[in-house]
Coordinates of C-alpha atoms and ligand atoms in Angstrom, one line a residue:
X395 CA 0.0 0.0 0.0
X396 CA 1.5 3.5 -1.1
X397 CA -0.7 5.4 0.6
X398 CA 1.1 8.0 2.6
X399 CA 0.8 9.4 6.5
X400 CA -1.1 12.7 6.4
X401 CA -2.1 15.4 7.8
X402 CA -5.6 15.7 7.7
X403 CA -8.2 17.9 9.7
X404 CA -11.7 16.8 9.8
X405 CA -14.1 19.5 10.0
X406 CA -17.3 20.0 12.2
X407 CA -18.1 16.2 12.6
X408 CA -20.5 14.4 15.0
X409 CA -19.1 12.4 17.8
X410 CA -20.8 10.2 20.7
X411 CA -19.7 12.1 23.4
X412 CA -20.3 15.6 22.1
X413 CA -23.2 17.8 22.0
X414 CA -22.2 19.8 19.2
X415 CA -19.9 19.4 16.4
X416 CA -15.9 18.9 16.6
X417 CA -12.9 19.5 13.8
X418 CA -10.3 16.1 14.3
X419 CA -6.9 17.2 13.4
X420 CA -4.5 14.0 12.7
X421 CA -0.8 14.3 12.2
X422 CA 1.9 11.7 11.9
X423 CA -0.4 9.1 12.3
X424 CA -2.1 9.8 15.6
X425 CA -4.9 12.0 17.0
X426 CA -3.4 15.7 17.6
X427 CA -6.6 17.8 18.7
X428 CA -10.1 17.3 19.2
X429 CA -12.7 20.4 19.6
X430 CA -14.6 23.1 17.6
X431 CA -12.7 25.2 15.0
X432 CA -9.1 23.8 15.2
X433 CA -6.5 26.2 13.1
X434 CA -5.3 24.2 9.9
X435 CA -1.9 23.3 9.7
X436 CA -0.2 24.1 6.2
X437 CA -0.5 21.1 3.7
X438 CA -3.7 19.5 5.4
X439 CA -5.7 17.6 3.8
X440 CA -9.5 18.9 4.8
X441 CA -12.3 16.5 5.2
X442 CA -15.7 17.9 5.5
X443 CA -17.3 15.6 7.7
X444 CA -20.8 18.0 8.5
X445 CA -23.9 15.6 8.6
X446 CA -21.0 12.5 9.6
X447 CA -20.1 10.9 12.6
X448 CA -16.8 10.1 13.6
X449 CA -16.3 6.7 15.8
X450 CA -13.2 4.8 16.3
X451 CA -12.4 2.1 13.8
X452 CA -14.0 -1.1 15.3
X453 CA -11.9 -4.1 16.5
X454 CA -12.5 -7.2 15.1
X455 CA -10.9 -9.6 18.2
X456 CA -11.2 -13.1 16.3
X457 CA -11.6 -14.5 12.8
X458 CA -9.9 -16.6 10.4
X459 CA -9.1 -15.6 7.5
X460 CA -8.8 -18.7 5.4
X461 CA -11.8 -19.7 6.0
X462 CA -13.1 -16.1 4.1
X463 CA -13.4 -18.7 0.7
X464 CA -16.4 -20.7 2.8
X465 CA -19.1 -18.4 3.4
X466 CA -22.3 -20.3 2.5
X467 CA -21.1 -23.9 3.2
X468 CA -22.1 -25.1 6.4
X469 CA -25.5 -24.4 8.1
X470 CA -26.7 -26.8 10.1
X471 CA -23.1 -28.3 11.0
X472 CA -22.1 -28.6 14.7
X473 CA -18.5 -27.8 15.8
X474 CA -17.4 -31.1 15.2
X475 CA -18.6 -31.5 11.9
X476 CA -18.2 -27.9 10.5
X477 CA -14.4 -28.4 11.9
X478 CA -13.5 -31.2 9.5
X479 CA -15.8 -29.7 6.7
X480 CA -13.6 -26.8 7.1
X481 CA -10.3 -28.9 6.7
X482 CA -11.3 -29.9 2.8
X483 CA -11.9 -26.2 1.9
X484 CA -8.8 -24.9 4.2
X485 CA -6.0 -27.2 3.9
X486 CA -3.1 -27.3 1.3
X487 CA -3.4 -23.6 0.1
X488 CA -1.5 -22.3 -2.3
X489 CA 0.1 -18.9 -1.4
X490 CA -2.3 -16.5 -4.0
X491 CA -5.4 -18.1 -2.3
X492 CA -4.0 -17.7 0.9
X493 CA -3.0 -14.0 0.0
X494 CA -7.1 -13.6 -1.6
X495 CA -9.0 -15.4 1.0
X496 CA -7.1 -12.4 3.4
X497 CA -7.7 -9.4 1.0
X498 CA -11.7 -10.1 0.3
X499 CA -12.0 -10.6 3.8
X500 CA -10.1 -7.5 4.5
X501 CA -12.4 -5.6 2.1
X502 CA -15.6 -6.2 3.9
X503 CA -14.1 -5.2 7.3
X504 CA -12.7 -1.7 5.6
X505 CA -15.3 -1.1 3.7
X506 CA -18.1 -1.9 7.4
X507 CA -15.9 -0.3 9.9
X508 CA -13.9 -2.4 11.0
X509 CA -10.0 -1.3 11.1
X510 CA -8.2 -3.7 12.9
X511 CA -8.2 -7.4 13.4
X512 CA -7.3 -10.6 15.4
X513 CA -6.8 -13.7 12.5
X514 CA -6.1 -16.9 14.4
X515 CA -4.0 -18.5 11.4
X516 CA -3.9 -20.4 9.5
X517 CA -5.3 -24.0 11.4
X518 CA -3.0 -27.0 9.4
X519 CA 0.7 -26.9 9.4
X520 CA 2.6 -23.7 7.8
X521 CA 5.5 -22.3 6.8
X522 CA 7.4 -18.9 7.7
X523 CA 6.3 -18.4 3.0
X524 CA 2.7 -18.5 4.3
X525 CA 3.4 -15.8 7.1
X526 CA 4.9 -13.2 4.7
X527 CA 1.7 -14.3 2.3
X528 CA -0.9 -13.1 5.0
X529 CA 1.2 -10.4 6.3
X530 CA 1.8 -8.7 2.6
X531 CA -2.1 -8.9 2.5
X532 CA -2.6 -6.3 5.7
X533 CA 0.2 -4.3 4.6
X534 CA -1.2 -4.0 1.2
X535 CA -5.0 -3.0 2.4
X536 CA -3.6 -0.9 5.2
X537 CA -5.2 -3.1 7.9
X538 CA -3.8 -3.2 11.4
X539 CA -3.3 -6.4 12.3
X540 CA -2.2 -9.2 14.4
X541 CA -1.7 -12.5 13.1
X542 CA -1.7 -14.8 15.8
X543 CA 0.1 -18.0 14.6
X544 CA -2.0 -21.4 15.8
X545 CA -0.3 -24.0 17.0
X546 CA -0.9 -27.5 18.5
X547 CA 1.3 -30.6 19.6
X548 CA -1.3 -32.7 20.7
X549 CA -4.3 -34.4 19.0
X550 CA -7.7 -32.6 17.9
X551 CA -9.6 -35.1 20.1
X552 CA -12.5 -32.8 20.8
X553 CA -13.9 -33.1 17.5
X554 CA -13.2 -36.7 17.1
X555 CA -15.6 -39.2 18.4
X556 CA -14.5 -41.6 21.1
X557 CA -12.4 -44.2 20.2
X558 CA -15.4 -46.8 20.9
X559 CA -17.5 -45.0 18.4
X560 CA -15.0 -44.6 15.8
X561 CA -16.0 -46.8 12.5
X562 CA -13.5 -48.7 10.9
X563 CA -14.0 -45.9 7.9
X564 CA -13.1 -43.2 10.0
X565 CA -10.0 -44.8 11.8
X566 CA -8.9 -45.4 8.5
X567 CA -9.2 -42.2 7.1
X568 CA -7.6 -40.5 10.4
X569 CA -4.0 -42.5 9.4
X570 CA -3.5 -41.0 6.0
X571 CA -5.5 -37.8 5.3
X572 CA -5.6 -36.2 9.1
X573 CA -4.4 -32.0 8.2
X574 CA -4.4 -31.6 11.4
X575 CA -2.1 -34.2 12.6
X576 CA 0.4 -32.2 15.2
X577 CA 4.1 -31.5 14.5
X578 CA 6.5 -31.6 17.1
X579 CA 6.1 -28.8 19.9
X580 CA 9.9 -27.3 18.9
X581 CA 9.1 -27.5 15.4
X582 CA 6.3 -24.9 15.9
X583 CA 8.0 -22.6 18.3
X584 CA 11.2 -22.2 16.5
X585 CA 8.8 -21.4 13.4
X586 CA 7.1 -18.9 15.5
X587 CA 9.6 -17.2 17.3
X588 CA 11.2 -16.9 13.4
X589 CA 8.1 -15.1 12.2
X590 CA 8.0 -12.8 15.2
X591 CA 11.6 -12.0 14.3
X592 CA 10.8 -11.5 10.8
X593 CA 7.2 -10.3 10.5
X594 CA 6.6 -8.2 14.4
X595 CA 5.7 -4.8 13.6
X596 CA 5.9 -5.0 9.9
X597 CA 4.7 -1.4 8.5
X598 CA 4.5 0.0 12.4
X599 CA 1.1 -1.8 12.4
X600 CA 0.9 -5.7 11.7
X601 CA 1.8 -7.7 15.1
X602 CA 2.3 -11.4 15.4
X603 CA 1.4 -13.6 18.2
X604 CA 1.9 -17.3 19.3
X605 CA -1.6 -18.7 19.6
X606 CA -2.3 -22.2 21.3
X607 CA -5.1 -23.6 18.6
X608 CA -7.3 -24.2 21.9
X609 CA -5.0 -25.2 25.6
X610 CA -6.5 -28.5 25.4
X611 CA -5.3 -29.5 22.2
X612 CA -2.1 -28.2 23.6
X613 CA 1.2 -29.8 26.0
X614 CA 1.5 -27.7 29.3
X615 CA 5.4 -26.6 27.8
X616 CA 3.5 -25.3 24.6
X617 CA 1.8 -23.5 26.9
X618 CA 4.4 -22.2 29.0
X619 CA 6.6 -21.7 25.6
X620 CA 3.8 -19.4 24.6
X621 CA 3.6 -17.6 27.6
X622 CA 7.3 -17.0 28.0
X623 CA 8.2 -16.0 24.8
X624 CA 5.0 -13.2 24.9
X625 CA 6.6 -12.3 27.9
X626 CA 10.2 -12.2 26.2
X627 CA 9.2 -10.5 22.9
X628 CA 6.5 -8.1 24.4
X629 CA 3.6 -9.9 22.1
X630 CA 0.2 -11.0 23.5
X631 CA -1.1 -14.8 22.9
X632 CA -3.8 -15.5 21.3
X633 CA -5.7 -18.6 22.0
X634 CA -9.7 -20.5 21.6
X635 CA -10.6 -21.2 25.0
X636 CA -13.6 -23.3 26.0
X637 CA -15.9 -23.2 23.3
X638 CA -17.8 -26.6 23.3
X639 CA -18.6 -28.5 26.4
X640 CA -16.8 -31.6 25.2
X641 CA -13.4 -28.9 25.5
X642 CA -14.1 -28.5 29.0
X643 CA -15.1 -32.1 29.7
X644 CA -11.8 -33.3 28.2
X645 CA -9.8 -30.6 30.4
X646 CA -11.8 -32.0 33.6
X647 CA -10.7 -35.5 32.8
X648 CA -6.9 -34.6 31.9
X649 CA -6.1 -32.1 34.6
X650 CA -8.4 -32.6 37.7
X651 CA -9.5 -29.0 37.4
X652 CA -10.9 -27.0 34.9
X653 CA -8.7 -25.8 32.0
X654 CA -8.1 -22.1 33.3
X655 CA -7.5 -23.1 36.7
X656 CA -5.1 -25.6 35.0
X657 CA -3.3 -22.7 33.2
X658 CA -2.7 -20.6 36.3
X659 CA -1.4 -23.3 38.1
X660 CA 1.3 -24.1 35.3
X661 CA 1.8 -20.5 34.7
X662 CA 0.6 -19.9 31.0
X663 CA -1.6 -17.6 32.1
X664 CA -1.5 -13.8 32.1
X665 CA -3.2 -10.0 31.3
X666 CA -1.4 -10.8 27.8
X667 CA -3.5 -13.5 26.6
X668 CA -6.9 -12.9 24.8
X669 CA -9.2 -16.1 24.8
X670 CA -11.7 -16.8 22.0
X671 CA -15.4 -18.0 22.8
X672 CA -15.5 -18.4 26.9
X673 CA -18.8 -20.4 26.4
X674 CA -18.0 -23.3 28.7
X675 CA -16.0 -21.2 31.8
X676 CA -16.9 -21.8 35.2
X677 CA -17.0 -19.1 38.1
X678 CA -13.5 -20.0 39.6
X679 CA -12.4 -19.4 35.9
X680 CA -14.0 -16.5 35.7
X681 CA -12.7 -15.0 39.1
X682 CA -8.9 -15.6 37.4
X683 CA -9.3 -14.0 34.3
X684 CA -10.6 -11.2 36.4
X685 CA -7.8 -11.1 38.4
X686 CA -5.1 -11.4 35.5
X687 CA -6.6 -9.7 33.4
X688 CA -7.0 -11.9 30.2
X689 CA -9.2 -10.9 27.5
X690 CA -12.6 -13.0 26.6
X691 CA -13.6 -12.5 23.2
X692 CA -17.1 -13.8 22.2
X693 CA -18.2 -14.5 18.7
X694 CA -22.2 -14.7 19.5
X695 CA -23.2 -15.0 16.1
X696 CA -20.3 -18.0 15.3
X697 CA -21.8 -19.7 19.1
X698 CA -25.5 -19.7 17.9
X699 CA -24.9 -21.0 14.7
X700 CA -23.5 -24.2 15.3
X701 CA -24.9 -24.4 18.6
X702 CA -21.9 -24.6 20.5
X703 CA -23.0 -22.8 23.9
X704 CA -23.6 -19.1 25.3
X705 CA -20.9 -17.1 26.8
X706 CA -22.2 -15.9 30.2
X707 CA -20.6 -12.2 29.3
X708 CA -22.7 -10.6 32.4
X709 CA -20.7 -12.7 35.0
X710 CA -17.4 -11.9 32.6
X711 CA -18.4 -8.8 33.3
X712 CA -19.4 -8.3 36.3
X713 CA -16.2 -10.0 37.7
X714 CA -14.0 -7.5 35.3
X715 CA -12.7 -9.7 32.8
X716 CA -12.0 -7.5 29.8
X717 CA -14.0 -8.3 26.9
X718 CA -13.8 -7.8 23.2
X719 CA -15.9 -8.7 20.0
X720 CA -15.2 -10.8 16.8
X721 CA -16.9 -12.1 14.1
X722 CA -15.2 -16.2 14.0
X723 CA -14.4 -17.0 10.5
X724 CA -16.9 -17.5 7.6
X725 CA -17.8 -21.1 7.7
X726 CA -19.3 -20.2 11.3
X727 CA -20.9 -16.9 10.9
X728 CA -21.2 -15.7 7.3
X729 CA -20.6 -12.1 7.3
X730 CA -17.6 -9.9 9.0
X731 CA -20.4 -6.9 10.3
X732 CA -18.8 -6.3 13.6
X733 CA -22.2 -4.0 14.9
X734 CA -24.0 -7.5 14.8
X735 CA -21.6 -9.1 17.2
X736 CA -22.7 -5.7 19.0
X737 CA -25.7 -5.7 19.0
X738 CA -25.7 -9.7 20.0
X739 CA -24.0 -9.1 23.0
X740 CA -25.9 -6.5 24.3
X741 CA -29.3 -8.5 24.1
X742 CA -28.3 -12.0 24.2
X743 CA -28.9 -12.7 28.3
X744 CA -31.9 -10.0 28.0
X745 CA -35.2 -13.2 27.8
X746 CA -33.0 -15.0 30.4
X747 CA -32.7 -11.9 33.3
X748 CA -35.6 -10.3 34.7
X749 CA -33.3 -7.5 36.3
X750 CA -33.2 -5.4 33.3
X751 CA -30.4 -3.5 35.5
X752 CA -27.7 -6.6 34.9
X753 CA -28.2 -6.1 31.6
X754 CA -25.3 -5.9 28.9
X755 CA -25.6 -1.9 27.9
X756 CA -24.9 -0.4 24.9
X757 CA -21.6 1.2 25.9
X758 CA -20.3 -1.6 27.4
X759 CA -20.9 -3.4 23.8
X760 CA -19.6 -0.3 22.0
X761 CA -16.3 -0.9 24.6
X762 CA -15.8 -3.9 23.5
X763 CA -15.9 -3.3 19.9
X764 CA -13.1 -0.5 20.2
X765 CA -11.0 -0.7 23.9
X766 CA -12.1 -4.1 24.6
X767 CA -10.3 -5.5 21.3
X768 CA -7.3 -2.8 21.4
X769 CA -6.4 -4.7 25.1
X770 CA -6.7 -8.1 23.1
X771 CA -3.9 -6.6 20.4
X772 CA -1.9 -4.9 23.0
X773 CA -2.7 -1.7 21.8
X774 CA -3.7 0.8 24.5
X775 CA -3.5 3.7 22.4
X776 CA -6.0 2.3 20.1
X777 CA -9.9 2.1 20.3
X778 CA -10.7 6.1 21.5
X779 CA -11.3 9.3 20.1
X780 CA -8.7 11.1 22.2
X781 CA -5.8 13.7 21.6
X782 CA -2.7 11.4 21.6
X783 CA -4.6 7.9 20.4
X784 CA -3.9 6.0 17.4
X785 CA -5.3 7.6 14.2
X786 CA -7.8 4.7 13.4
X787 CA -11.4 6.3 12.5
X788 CA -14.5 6.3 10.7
X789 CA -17.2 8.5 9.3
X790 CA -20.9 7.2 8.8
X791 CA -23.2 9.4 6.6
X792 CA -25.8 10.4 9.0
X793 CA -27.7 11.2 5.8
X794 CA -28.5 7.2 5.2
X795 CA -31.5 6.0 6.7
X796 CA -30.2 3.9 9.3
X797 CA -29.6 7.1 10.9
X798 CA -32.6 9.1 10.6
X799 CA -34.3 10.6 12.7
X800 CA -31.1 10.5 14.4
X801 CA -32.0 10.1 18.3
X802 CA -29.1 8.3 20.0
X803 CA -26.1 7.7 18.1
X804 CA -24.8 5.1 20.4
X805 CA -27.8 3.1 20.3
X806 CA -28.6 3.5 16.7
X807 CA -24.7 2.5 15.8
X808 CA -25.2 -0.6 17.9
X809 CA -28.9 -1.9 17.0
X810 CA -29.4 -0.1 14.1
X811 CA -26.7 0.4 11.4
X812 CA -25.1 -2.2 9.5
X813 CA -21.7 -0.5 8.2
X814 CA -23.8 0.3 5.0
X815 CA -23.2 4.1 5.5
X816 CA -19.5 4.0 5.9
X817 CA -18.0 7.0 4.0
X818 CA -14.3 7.0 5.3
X819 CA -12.2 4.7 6.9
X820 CA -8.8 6.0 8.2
X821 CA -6.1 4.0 9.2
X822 CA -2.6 4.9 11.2
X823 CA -3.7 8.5 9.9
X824 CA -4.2 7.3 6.3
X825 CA -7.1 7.4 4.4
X826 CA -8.1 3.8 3.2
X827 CA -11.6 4.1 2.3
X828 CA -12.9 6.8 0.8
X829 CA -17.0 7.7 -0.2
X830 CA -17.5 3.7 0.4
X831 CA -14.4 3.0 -1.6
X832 CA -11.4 1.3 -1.2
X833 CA -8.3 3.0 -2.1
X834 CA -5.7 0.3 -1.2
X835 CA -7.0 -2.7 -3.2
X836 CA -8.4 -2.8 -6.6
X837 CA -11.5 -4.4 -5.2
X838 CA -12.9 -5.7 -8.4
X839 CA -9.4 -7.5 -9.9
X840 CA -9.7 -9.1 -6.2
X841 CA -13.2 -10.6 -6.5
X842 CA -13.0 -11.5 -9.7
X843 CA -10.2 -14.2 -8.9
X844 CA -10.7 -14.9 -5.9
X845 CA -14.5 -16.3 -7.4
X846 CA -13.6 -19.9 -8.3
X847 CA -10.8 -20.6 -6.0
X848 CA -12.4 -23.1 -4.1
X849 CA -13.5 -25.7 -6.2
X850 CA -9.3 -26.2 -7.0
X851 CA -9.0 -26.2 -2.9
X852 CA -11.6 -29.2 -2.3
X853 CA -10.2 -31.2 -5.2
X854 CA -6.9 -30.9 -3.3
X855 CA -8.5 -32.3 0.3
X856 CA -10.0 -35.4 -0.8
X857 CA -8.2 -37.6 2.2
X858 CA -9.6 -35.3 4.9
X859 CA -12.8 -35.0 3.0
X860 CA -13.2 -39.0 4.3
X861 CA -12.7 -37.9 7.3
X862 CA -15.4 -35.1 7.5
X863 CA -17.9 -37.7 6.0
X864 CA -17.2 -40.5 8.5
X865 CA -17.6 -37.9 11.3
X866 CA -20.7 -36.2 9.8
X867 CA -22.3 -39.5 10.0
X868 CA -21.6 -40.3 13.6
X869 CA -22.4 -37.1 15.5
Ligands
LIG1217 ZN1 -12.3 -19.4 15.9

């Protein structure tokens, strides 16, 4: 991506907090001034932004981006099956799909709001090639990114059925076409220490992160590794944590305890990790994420799609766990619209509590789209509207109808709008979306070949497309 820093002063736009209208003035890639008729420094770039408002760019805390080619493909799957469904249209990539399957994704975000993101990638074995692939794609769109590298040494046994139950078929497709067969624990931290080495920080805005697949499908000294090496190269981790009840069954029956309880104890637990899903956590969990600090970041719409449990995000809060938003990737939840993991969030417990005061508010689901997810990243200077802050921002055309009458901003950008009336997306103080259009990507080259990747993808996968047949049948 060419486009370069500016310095740009938005004039007279609407803002949450503020009665009347402000003038934003952004310089060297971070929020200068906020307030009502700011002098223009020579060489800005004005932006009339009367009738627009200005909100922070909205965090995206966990998706995958391979699995952006699968939109469409699994509804009625549960996690076990929509897992290995999601191995024949995933696995074996070559590096323009994987570079594509970023960039289309990327696209949507931009072009709804959405300005940075978590991408838990990729799920198979990879290589430090694959790394540069996906990174080059944020660069490119002007994303701020982390990509939080998944790894495993033990066996997916949460989505296989017990041994007892296994058919003959299955145990024989397991031995030769299993892509998620785990490689030896050094193997994957010298690969990701290497890519932090290489890739950390690439354009002053993409991070990389060691991220456990999911702790149980982990060693404890994968988990340790991960936590020490966040702790020696100043990254977070990254990790799915609880998100079917046959995860924290399994972590019952291997540790004793319950899998958090487990982590503290071995000490691969900290304020730097940020944990996907949280459906399955019990209240002693819950009291020690509070008290470290680690991020729980739900993905309601991925949850209620294949049915894989509720994330009680009232307790979460109520204990102080931080909490952020994401979207999960496409084969569970078919659009990247970060407002309706908002809007989810906030009414999800409502039917259930008849004290309408412990109810999720709409700030606290606004939080978690913008502060909640900058904690997740590591980036504290990310997710506000304040002199000093990171320049990531958007305007909405409060002309479009999802904004008229306009009678509460906060609530109408949480319940109401879609990311339809998004005018200008600005990222690290440059200008990546302008009047609904990208300027970083040639958007139609994009879609036009990344259109009839997949078929080429599944013909590759036949071995684990056994697999996901002889599971599909038995659960
Ligand atoms: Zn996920």
């Amino acid at each position: 991506m060419n486009v370069p820093s500016q310095t740009l002063l938005i004039r007279s736009a609407r803002l949450m907090d503020r009665a009347g209208p402000a003038d934003i003035l952004i310089e060297a890639g971070r929020i200068a001034a906020i307030g009502p008729g700011l002098a223009a420094p020579p060489a800005a770039r004005m932006i009339d932004a009367r009738d627009r408002l200005a909100t922070p760019g909205l965090v995206n805390a966990h998706w995958h981006s391979p699995m952006q080619l699968s939109p469409g493909t699994s509804d009625r799957m549960n996690h076990k099956v929509f897992m290995w469904e999601n191995q024949v249209d995933t696995a074996n990539r070559s590096q323009e799909e994987i570079y594509l399957s970023a960039v289309i994704g990327c696209l949507q975000m931009l072009k709804s709001g959405t300005t940075s993101v978590i991408d838990h990638f990729p799920e198979q074995g990879f290589g430090l090639d694959d790394v540069a692939t996906v990174v080059r794609a944020y660069a490119d769109c002007g994303m701020r990114a982390v990509v939080a590298l998944r790894i495993f040494d033990g066996e997916y046994s949460d989505i296989v059925p017990p041994p007892d139950r296994m058919s003959d078929e299955l145990r024989e497709a397991l031995k030769t076409g299993n892509t998620l067969a785990p490689r030896p624990m050094r193997d994957s931290l010298d690969l990701v220490r290497a890519a932090i080495e290489k890739f950390d920080r690439t354009a002053g805005r993409i991070r990389v992160f060691p991220a456990p697949s999911n702790p149980v499908r982990c060693s404890d000294a994968l988990l340790v590794a991960c936590q020490d090496m966040a702790e020696r190269l100043d990254t977070g981790v990254h990790c799915h944590l609880l998100e079917t009840r046959t995860q924290a069954e399994l972590a019952a029956r291997a540790y004793g305890r319950t899998m958090v309880e487990h982590m503290e104890a071995i000490g691969a637990f900290s304020g730097r990790w940020s944990c996907a899903h949280c459906n399955w956590v019990s209240g002693p969990e819950i009291a020690i994420m509070g008290r470290r600090g680690a991020v729980a970041v739900f993905n309601p719409e991925s949850n209620l799609k294949i049915g894989s449990g509720i994330p009680p995000i009232p307790k979460l809060l109520g204990a102080g766990v931080p909490c952020a938003v994401g979207t999960d990737g496409a084969s569970t939840n078919d659009n990247l619209i970060l407002q309706d993991a908002m809007q989810l969030v906030a009414i999800l417990h409502r039917a259930g509590e008849a004290d309408r005061r412990r109810w999720v508010t709409v700030d606290d689901a606004i939080a978690m789209a913008t502060t909640g997810g900058a904690k997740a990243m590591l980036e504290p200077e990310l997710g506000r509207l304040t002199p000093g802050a990171k320049a990531d921002l958007v305007l909405y055309d409060l002309s479009a109808p999802w904004w008229v009458p306009l009678n509460d901003p906060a609530q109408q950008f949480v319940f109401g709008e879609r990311g339809g009336s998004v005018d200008t997306v600005i990222v690290d103080g440059r200008i990546v979306v302008e009047q609904g259009r990208a300027l970083t990507i040639d958007e139609k080259a994009v879609l036009a070949a990344a259109k009839s990747i997949l078929p080429g993808v599944r013909s590759r996968n036949a071995g684990v497309r056994a697999i996901a047949e002889a599971v599909a049948a038995l659960v």
